[in-house]
Short mmCIF file of C-alpha atoms and ligand atoms in Angstrom, two decimals:
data_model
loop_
_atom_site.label_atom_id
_atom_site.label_comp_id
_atom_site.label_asym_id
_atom_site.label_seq_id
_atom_site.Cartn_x
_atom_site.Cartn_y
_atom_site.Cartn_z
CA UNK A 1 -25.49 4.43 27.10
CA UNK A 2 -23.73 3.83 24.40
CA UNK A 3 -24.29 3.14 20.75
CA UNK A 4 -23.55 0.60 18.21
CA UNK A 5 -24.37 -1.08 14.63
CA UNK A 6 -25.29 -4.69 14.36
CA UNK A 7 -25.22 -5.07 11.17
CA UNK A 8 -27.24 -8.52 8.81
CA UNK A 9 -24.83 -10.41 6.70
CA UNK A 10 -25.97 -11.41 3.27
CA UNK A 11 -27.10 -8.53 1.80
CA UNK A 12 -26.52 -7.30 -1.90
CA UNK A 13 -26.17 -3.30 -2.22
CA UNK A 14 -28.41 -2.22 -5.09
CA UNK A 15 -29.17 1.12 -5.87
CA UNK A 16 -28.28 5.17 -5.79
CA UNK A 17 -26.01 7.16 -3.42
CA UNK A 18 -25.84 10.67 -3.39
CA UNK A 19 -22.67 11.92 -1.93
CA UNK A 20 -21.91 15.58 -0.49
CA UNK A 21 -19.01 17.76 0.20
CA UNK A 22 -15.03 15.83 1.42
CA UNK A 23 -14.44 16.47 4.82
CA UNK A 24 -11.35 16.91 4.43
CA UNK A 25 -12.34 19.37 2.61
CA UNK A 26 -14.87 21.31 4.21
CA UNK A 27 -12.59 21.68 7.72
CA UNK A 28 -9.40 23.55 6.17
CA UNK A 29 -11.95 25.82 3.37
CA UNK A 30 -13.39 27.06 6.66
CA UNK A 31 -9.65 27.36 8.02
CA UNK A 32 -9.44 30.01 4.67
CA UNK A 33 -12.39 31.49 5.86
CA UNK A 34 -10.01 33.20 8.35
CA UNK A 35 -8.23 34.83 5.79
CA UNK A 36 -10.96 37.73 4.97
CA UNK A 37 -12.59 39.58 6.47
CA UNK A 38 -16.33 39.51 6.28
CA UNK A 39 -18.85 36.56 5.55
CA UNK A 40 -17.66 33.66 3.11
CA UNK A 41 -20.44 31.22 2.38
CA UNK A 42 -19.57 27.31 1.77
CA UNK A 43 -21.89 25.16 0.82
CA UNK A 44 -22.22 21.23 -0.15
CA UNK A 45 -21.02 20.84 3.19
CA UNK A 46 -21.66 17.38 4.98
CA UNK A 47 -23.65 17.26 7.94
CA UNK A 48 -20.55 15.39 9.90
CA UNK A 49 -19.72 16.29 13.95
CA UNK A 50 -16.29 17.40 12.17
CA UNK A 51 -17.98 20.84 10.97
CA UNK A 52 -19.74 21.92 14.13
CA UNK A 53 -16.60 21.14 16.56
CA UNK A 54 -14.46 23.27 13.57
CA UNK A 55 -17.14 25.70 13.62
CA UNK A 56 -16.43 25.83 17.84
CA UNK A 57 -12.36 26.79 16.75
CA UNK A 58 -13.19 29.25 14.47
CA UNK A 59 -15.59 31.02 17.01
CA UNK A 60 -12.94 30.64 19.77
CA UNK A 61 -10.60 32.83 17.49
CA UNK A 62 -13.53 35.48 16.94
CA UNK A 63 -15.52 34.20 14.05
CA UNK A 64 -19.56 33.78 14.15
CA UNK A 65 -20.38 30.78 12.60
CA UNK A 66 -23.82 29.56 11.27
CA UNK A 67 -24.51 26.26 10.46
CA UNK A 68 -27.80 25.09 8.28
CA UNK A 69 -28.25 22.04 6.60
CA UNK A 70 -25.14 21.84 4.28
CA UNK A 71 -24.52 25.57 4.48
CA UNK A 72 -22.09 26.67 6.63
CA UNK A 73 -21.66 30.61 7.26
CA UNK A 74 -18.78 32.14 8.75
CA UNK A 75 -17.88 36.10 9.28
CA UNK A 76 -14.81 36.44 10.32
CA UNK A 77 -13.63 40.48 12.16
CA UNK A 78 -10.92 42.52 11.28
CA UNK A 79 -9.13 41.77 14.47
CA UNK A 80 -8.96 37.81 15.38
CA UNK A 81 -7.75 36.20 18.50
CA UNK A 82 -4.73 33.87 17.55
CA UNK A 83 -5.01 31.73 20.45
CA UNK A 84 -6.68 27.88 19.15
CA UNK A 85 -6.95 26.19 22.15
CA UNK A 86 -10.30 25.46 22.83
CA UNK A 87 -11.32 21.43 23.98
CA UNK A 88 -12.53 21.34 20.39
CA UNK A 89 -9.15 21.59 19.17
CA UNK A 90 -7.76 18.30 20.69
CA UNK A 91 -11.14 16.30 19.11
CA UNK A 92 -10.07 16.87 15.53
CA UNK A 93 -6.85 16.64 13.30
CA UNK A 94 -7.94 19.38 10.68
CA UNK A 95 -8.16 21.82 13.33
CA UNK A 96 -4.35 22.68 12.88
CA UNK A 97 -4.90 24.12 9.69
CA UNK A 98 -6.00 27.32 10.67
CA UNK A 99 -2.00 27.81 12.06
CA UNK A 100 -1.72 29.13 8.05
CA UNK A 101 -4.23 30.99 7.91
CA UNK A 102 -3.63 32.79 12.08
CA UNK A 103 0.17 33.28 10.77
CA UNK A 104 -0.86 34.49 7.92
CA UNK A 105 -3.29 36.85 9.01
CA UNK A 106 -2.27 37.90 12.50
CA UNK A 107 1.20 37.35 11.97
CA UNK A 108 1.53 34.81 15.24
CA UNK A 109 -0.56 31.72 15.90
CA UNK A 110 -0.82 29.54 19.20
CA UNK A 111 -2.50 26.31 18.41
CA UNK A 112 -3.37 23.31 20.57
CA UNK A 113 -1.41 20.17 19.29
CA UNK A 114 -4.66 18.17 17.20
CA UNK A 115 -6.42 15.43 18.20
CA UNK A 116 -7.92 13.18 15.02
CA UNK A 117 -8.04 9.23 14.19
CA UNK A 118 -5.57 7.45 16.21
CA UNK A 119 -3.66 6.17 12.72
CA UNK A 120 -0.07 6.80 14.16
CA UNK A 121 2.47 9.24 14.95
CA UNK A 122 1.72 12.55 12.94
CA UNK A 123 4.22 15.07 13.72
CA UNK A 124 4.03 18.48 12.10
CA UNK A 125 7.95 19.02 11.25
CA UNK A 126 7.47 19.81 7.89
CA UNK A 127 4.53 22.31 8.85
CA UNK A 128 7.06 23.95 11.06
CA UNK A 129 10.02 24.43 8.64
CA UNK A 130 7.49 25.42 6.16
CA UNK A 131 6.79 28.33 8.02
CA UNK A 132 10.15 29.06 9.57
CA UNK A 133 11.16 29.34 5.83
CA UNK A 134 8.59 32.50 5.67
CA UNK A 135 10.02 34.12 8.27
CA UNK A 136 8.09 32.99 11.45
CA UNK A 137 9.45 31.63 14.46
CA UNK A 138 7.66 28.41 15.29
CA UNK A 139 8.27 26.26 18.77
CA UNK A 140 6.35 23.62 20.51
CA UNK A 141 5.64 24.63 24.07
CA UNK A 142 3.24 23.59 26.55
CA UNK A 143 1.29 21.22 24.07
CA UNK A 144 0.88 24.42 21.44
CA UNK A 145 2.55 25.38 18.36
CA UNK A 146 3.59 28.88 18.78
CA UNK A 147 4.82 30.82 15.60
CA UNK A 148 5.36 34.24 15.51
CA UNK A 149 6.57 36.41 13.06
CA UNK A 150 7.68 39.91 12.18
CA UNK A 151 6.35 40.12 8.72
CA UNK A 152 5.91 36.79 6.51
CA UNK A 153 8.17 37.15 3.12
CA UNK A 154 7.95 34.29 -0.14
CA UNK A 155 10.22 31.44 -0.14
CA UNK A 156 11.76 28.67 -1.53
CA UNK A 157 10.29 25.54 0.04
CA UNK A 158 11.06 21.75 -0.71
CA UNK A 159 8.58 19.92 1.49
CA UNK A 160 10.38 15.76 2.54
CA UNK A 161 7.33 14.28 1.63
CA UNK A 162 4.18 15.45 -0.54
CA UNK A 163 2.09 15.73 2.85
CA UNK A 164 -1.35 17.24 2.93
CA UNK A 165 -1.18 19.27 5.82
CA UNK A 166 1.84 20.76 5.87
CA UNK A 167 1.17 21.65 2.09
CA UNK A 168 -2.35 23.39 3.32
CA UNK A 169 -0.74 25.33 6.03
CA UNK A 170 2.45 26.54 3.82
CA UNK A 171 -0.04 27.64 1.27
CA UNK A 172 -2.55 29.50 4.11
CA UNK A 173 0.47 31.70 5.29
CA UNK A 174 2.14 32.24 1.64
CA UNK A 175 -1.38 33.87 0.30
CA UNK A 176 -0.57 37.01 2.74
CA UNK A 177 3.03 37.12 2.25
CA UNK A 178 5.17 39.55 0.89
CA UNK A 179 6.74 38.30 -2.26
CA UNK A 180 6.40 34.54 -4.15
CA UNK A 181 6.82 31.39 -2.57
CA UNK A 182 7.64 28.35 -4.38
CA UNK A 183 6.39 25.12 -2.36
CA UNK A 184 7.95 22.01 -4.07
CA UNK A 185 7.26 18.17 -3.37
CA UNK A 186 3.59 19.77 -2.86
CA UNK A 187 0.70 17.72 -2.28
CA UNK A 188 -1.76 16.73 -5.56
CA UNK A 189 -4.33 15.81 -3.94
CA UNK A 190 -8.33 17.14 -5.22
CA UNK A 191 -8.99 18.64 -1.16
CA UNK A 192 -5.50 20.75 -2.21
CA UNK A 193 -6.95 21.42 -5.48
CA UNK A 194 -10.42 22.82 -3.87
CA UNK A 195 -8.63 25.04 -1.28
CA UNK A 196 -6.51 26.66 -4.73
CA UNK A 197 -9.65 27.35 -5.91
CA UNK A 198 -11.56 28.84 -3.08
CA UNK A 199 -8.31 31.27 -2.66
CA UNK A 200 -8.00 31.94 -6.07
CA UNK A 201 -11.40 33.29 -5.66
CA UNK A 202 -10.84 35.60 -2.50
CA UNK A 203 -8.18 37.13 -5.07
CA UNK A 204 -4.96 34.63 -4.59
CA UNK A 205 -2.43 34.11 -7.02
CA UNK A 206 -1.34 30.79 -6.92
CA UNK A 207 0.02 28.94 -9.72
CA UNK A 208 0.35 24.99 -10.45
CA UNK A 209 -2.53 23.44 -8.26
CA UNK A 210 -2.70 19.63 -8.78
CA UNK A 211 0.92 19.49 -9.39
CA UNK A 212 3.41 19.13 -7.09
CA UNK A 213 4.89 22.65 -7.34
CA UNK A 214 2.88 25.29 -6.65
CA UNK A 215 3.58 28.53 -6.92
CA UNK A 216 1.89 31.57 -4.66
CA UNK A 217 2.38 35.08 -5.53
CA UNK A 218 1.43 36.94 -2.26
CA UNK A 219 -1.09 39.48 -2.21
CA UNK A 220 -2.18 42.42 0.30
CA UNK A 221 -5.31 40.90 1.44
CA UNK A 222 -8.35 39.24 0.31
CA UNK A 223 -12.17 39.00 0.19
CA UNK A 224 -14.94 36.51 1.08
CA UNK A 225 -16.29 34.16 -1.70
CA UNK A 226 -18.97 31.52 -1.98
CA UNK A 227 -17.84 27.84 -2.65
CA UNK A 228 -19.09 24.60 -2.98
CA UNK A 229 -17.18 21.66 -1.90
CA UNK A 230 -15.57 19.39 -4.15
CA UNK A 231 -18.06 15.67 -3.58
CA UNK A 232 -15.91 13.34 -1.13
CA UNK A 233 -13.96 10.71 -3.08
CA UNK A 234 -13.27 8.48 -0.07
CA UNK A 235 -17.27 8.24 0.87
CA UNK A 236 -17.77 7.44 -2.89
CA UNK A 237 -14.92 4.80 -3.27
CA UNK A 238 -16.39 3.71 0.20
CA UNK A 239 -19.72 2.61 -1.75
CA UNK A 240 -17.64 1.44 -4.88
CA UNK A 241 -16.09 -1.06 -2.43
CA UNK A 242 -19.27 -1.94 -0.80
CA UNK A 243 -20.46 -3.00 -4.64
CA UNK A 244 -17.28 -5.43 -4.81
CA UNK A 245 -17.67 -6.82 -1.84
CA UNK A 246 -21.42 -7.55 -1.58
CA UNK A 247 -21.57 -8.42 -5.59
CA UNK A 248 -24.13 -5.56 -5.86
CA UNK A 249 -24.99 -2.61 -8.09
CA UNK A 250 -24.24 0.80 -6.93
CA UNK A 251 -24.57 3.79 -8.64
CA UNK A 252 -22.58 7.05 -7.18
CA UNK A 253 -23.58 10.83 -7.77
CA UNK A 254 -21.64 13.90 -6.59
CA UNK A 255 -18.13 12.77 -6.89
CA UNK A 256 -15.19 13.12 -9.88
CA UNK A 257 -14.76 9.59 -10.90
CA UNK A 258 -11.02 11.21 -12.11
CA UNK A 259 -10.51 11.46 -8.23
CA UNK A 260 -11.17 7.50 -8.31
CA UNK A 261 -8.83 6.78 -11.25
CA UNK A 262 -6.76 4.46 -9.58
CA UNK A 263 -9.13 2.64 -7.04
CA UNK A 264 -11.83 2.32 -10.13
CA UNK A 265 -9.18 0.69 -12.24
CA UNK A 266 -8.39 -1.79 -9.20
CA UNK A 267 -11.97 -2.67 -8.68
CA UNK A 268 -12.15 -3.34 -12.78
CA UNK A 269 -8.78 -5.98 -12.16
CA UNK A 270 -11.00 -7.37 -8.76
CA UNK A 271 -13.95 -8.25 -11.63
CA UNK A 272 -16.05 -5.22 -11.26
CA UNK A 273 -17.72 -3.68 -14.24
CA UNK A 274 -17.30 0.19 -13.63
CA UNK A 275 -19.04 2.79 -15.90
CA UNK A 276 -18.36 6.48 -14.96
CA UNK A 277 -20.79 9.44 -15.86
CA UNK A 278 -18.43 12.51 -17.02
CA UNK A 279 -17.25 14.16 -13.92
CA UNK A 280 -20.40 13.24 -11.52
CA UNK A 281 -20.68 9.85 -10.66
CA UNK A 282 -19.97 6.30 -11.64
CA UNK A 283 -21.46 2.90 -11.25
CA UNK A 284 -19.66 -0.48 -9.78
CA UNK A 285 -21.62 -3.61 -10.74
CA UNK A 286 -19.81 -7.01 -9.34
CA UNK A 287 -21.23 -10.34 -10.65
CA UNK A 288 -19.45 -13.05 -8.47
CA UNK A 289 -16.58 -13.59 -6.57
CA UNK A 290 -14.04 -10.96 -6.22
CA UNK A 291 -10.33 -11.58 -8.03
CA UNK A 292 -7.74 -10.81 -5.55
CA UNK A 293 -5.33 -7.94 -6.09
CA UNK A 294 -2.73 -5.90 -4.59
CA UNK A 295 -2.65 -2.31 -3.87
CA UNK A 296 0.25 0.24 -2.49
CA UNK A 297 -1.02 3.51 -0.50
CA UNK A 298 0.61 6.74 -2.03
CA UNK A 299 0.28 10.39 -2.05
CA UNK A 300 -2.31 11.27 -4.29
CA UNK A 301 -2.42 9.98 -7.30
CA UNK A 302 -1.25 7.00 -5.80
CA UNK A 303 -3.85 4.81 -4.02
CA UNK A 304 -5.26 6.59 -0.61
CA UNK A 305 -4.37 5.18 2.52
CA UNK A 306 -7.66 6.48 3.83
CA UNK A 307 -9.14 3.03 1.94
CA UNK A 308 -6.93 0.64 2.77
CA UNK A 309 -8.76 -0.39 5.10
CA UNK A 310 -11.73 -1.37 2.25
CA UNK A 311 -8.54 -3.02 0.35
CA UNK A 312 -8.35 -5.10 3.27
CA UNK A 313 -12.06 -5.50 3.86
CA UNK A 314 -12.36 -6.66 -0.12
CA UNK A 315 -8.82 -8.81 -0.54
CA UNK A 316 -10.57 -10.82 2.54
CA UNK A 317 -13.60 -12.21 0.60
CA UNK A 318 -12.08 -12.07 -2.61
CA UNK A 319 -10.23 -15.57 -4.22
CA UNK A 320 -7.04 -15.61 -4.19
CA UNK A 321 -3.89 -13.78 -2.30
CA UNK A 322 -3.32 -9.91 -1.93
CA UNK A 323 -0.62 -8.20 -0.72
CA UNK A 324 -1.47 -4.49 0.60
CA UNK A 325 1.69 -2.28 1.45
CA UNK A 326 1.03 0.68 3.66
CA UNK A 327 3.26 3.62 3.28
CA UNK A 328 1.67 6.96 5.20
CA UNK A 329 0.02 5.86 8.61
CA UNK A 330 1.71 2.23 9.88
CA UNK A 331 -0.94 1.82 12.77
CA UNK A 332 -3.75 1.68 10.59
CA UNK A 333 -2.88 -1.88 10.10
CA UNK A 334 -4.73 -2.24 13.40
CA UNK A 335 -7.90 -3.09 12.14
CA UNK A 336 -6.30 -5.94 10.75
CA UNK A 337 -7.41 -7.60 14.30
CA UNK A 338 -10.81 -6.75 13.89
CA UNK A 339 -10.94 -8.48 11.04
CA UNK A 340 -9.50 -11.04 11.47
CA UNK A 341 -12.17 -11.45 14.93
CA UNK A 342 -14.69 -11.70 11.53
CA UNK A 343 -12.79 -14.34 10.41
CA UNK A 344 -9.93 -13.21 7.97
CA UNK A 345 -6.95 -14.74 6.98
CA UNK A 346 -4.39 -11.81 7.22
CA UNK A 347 -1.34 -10.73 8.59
CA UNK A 348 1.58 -8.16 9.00
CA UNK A 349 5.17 -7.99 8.23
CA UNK A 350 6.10 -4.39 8.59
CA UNK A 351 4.21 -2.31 6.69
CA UNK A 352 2.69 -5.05 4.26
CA UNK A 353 -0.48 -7.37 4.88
CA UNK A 354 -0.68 -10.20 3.22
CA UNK A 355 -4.48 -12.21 2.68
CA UNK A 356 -5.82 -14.68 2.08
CA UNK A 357 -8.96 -14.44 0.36
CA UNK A 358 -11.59 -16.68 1.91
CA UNK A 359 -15.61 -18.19 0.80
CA UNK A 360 -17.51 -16.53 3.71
CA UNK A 361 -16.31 -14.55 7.10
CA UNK A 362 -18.23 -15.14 10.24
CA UNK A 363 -19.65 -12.43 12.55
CA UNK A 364 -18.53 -11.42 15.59
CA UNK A 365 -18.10 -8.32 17.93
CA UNK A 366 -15.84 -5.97 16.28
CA UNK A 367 -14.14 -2.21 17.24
CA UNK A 368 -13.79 0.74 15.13
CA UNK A 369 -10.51 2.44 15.55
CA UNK A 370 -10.99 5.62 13.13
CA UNK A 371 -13.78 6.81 10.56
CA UNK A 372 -12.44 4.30 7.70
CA UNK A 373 -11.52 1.33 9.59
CA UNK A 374 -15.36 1.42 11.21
CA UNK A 375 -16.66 1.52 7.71
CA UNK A 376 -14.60 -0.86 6.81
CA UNK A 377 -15.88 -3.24 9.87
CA UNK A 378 -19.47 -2.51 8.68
CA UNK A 379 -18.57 -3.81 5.01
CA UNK A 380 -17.25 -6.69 6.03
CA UNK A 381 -20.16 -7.54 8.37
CA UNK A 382 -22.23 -7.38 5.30
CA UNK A 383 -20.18 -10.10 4.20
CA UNK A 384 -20.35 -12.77 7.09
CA UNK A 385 -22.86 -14.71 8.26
CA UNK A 386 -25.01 -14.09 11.09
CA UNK A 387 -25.05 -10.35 12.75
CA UNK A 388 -21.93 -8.25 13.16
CA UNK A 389 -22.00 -5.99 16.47
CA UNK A 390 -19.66 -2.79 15.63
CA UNK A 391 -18.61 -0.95 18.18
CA UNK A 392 -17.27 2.73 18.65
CA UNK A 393 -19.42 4.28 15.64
CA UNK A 394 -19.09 7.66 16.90
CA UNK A 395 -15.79 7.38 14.79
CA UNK A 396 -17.85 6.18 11.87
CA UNK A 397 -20.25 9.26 12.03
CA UNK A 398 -17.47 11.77 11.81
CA UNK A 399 -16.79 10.90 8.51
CA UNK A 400 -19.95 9.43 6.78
CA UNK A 401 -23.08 11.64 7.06
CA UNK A 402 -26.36 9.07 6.83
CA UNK A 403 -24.55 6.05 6.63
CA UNK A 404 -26.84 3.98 7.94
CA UNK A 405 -29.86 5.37 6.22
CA UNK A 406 -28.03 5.07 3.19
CA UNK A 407 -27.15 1.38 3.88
CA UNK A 408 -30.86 0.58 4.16
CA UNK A 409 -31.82 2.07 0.78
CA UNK A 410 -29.31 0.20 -0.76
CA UNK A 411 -31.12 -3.08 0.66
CA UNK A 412 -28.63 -3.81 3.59
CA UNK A 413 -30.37 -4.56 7.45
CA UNK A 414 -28.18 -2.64 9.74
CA UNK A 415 -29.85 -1.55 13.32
CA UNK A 416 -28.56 1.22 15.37
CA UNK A 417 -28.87 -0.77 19.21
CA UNK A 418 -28.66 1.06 22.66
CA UNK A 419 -26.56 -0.35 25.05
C1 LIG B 1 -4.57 14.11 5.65
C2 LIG B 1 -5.96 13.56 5.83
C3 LIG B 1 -5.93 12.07 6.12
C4 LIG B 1 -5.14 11.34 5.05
C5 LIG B 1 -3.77 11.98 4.88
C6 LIG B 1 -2.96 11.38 3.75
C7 LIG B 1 -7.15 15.45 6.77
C8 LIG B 1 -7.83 16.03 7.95
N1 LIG B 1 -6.61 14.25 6.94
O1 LIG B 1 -3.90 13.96 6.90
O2 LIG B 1 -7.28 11.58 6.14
O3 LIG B 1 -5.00 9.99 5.43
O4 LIG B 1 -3.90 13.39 4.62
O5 LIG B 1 -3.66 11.44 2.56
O6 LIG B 1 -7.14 16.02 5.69
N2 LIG B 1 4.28 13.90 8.19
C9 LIG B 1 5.47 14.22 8.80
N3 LIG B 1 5.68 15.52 9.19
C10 LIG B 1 4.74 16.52 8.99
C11 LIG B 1 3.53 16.16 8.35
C12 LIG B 1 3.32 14.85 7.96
O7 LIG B 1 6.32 13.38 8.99
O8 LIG B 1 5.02 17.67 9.35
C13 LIG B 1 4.04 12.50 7.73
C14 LIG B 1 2.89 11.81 8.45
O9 LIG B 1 3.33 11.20 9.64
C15 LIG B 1 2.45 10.78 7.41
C16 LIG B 1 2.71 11.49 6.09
O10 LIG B 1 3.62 12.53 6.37
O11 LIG B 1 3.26 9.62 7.45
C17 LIG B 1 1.47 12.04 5.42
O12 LIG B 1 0.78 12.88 6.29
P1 LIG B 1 -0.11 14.11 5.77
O13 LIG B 1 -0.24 14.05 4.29
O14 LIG B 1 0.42 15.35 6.39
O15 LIG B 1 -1.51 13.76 6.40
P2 LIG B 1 -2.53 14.71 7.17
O16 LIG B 1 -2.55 16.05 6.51
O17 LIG B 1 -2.28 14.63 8.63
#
C-alpha cells in the first residue's frame, strides 16, 4: 500500500518552524567521519531516511554506526574496507562522497555509481580528474569508480565548474595528502563551508573556505571531533516560500538568514516583508498578492537550483510574468507538468520557464519527482482550490523531516491517506 498527501487548499501558514541540521550536510560530514580513526559525534542531525541508508555505507566499509534522535555516532577502525557497494549505495547521491575520504585514507576506493533525485545527467568527470591530479588512478568499470593510488601528493586543481561534489571529494583526499593542494573554481557553498570546519577540527589545514579557492595543506592523519550541523537553508527558504505563497506569517529558527541572502531579497521584490534575527532565523510576512519576479539558478551565492522548483510554485500564483532560467540540473524542469496538472500557466524553451502568474490554481492529482519538486507540489496545493492528491512522498520525506506535522502547526489541513 502505498502512501500519499492530500493536501486542503486555502490555508494561510501562521506561525514557528524550527529547522535542524542540511542534509546535504549531514551525509558527506559522516563521509569525513572516515577519515579518523575512532568515534566522531555529529549532532543536529535530521531525522531523514538519507542518514540511516548513509549510516548502512559507512558500516559496509567497517564503521559502527549509532543513530539516536538527531545524534548520529560513528567509530570508524584503523583498517577500513574500500569496497562501497552495498544496495544502499545506488538509493542515494551523497553516498559518493566517501570516494575522498576511502582514497584518502586507504589509498584506493571502489564505489557503486550513486543513485539520488532523478534531476538529470550527473556525471562525476570533474571528481575523477580531481583525483587523477593527486596521483590516483581512477576508471569506471562495472558500474564502480575504481581509484587507486600509490601515495596521494598536493596539486594544482582548476575544477570546469564550481560543483559541490567534486569540490567535497577533492578536498576529502587532499586532507591526507602529502604536500598542498590548491583547488580553484571551488564550490562556496555553506554545506562546503561546514565540512572546512568539521576538518579543521580533526586537525586539517585548509585555507580559504567560502571562497572559491581553497587551499589544503596535507597533514599525517587526523582525530575524531564533535560537530553540529550547520541548520538547512533549503528547508528554511522552503517555509519562506510557503509564507509568499499562502500570504501567511512564518517565522524560521535554526538557519543563517546570510545563507538566504539572495532568495530573502527576491521574496522582499515578490512583496514580502522579511525581518531576519542575527544569524538564527528570520520571518516572511506576505500581505496580498505576490509581485512576479525572475530568478537565475547559480552556484552558491547565486540562487539554488534546489528551489526552483518553489520559484516556480510562487511565479504561478503571483501577478504578473516570470521568467526562471535553470542552469545546473535541466530535467528539473519536469515538474513543470505537474504543475501545470494544478493549473499553471508555464512553459519551457530550453533551459528557461516562462509564467504566467494566475488568481487561483485548481487541484488535481499530482507526482513528485525528487525531494524539492514534491514540496513544491504540496505548496502549490495549498494554493488551489479543492484537495490536492500528491503522490510519491517517499521523495518528499528524504529531505524534510516532520513536514507534515509541521504543516499542521502552521494551520494548513494536509492528511497522510493509505492507498
Ligand atoms: C549537490 C546537491 C544538490 C544540489 C547541487 C547543486 C548533495 C547531495 N546534492 O549535488 O542538492 O542541487 O549540489 O547545488 O549535496 N557536474 C559535472 N561533472 C562532475 C560533477 C558535476 O558535469 O564531475 C555538473 C552536474 O551535472 C551539474 C553541475 O555540475 O550540472 C553541478 O553539480 P554539483 O554541484 O556537482 O551537484 P551535486 O554535488 O551532485
Amino acid at each position: 500500500m502505498s502512501e500519499h498527501f492530500r493536501v486542503q487548499g486555502g490555508a494561510r501558514l501562521v506561525g514557528e518552524v524550527e529547522v535542524v541540521g542540511a542534509k546535504n550536510s549531514v551525509l558527506k560530514l559522516m563521509a569525513a567521519a572516515l577519515l579518523a580513526e575512532g568515534t566522531t559525534t555529529i549532532t543536529n542531525c535530521p531525522e531523514i531516511l538519507d542518514v540511516p541508508l548513509m549510516a548502512d555505507v559507512l558500516r559496509s566499509l567497517g564503521c559502527s554506526v549509532t543513530l539516536d534522535g538527531g545524534v548520529v555516532t560513528i567509530t570508524t577502525p584503523a583498517e577500513l574496507n574500500h569496497r562501497a557497494d552495498s544496495e544502499a549505495m545506488g538509493k542515494l547521491r551523497a553516498s559518493v562522497c566517501v570516494l575522498g575520504p576511502l582514497v584518502g585514507r586507504c589509498k584506493r576506493a571502489v564505489v557503486a555509481l550513486p543513485g539520488g533525485d532523478a534531476i538529470g545527467s550527473r556525471p562525476l568527470d570533474m571528481h575523477q580528474n580531481g583525483l587523477r591530479k593527486l596521483g590516483a588512478h581512477s576508471e569506471i568499470e562495472h558500474g564502480c569508480v575504481v581509484a587507486e593510488a600509490e601515495g596521494l601528493h598536493g596539486a594544482q586543481i582548476w575544477l570546469d565548474f564550481p560543483s559541490v561534489g567534486a569540490t567535497e571529494n577533492i578536498l576529502m583526499a587532499a586532507v591526507l595528502a602529502k604536500g598542498t593542494t590548491v583547488i580553484d573554481n571551488a564550490a562556496r557553498e555553506p554545506e562546503i563551508v561546514d565540512i572546512c570546519v568539521m576538518l579543521q577540527e580533526m586537525g586539517a589545514r585548509i585555507e580559504g573556505a567560502g571562497t572559491s579557492t581553497l587551499t589544503v595543506h596535507g597533514v599525517e592523519s587526523l582525530s575524531p571531533t564533535e560537530h553540529r550541523v550547520i541548520g538547512d537553508r533549503i528547508v528554511g527558504a522552503t517555509w519562506a516560500f510557503a509564507a509568499a505563497m499562502t500570504r501567511g506569517d512564518i517565522t524560521v529558527r535554526g538557519v543563517d538568514p546570510h545563507h538566504l541572502d539572495l532568495v530573502l531579497e527576491k521574496l522582499r521584490m515578490a512583496g514580502a516583508e522579511v525581518t531576519t534575527f542575527g544569524g538564527d532565523g528570520f520571518r516572511v510576512v506576505q500581505d496580498g498578492r505576490p509581485q512576479s519576479v525572475d530568478f537565475v539558478t547559480l552556484p552558491y551565492p547565486g540562487f539554488a537550483t534546489d528551489l526552483q522548483p518553489f520559484a516556480i510554485a510562487l511565479s504561478s500564483v503571483s501577478e504578473g510574468t516570470s521568467m526562471i532560467t535553470e542552469n545546473l540540473f535541466e530535467a528539473r524542469f519536469r515538474f513543470i507538468e505537474e504543475m501545470v496538472r494544478l493549473g499553471a500557466d508555464a512553459r519551457t524553451d530550453g533551459h528557461h520557464a516562462v509564467v504566467r502568474g494566475v488568481e487561483r490554481l485548481s487541484s488535481a492529482p499530482v507526482w513528485a519527482s525528487d525531494i524539492r519538486a514534491g514540496a513544491g507540489l504540496v505548496l502549490a496545493g495549498l494554493c488551489a482550490d479543492g484537495a490536492t492528491e500528491v503522490y510519491e512522498i517517499f521523495h518528499i520525506e528524504r529531505g524534510y523531516p516532520g513536514f507534515v506535522e509541521n504543516l499542521r502547526k502552521l494551520g494548513a489541513t494536509v492528511d497522510r491517506v493509505t492507498g
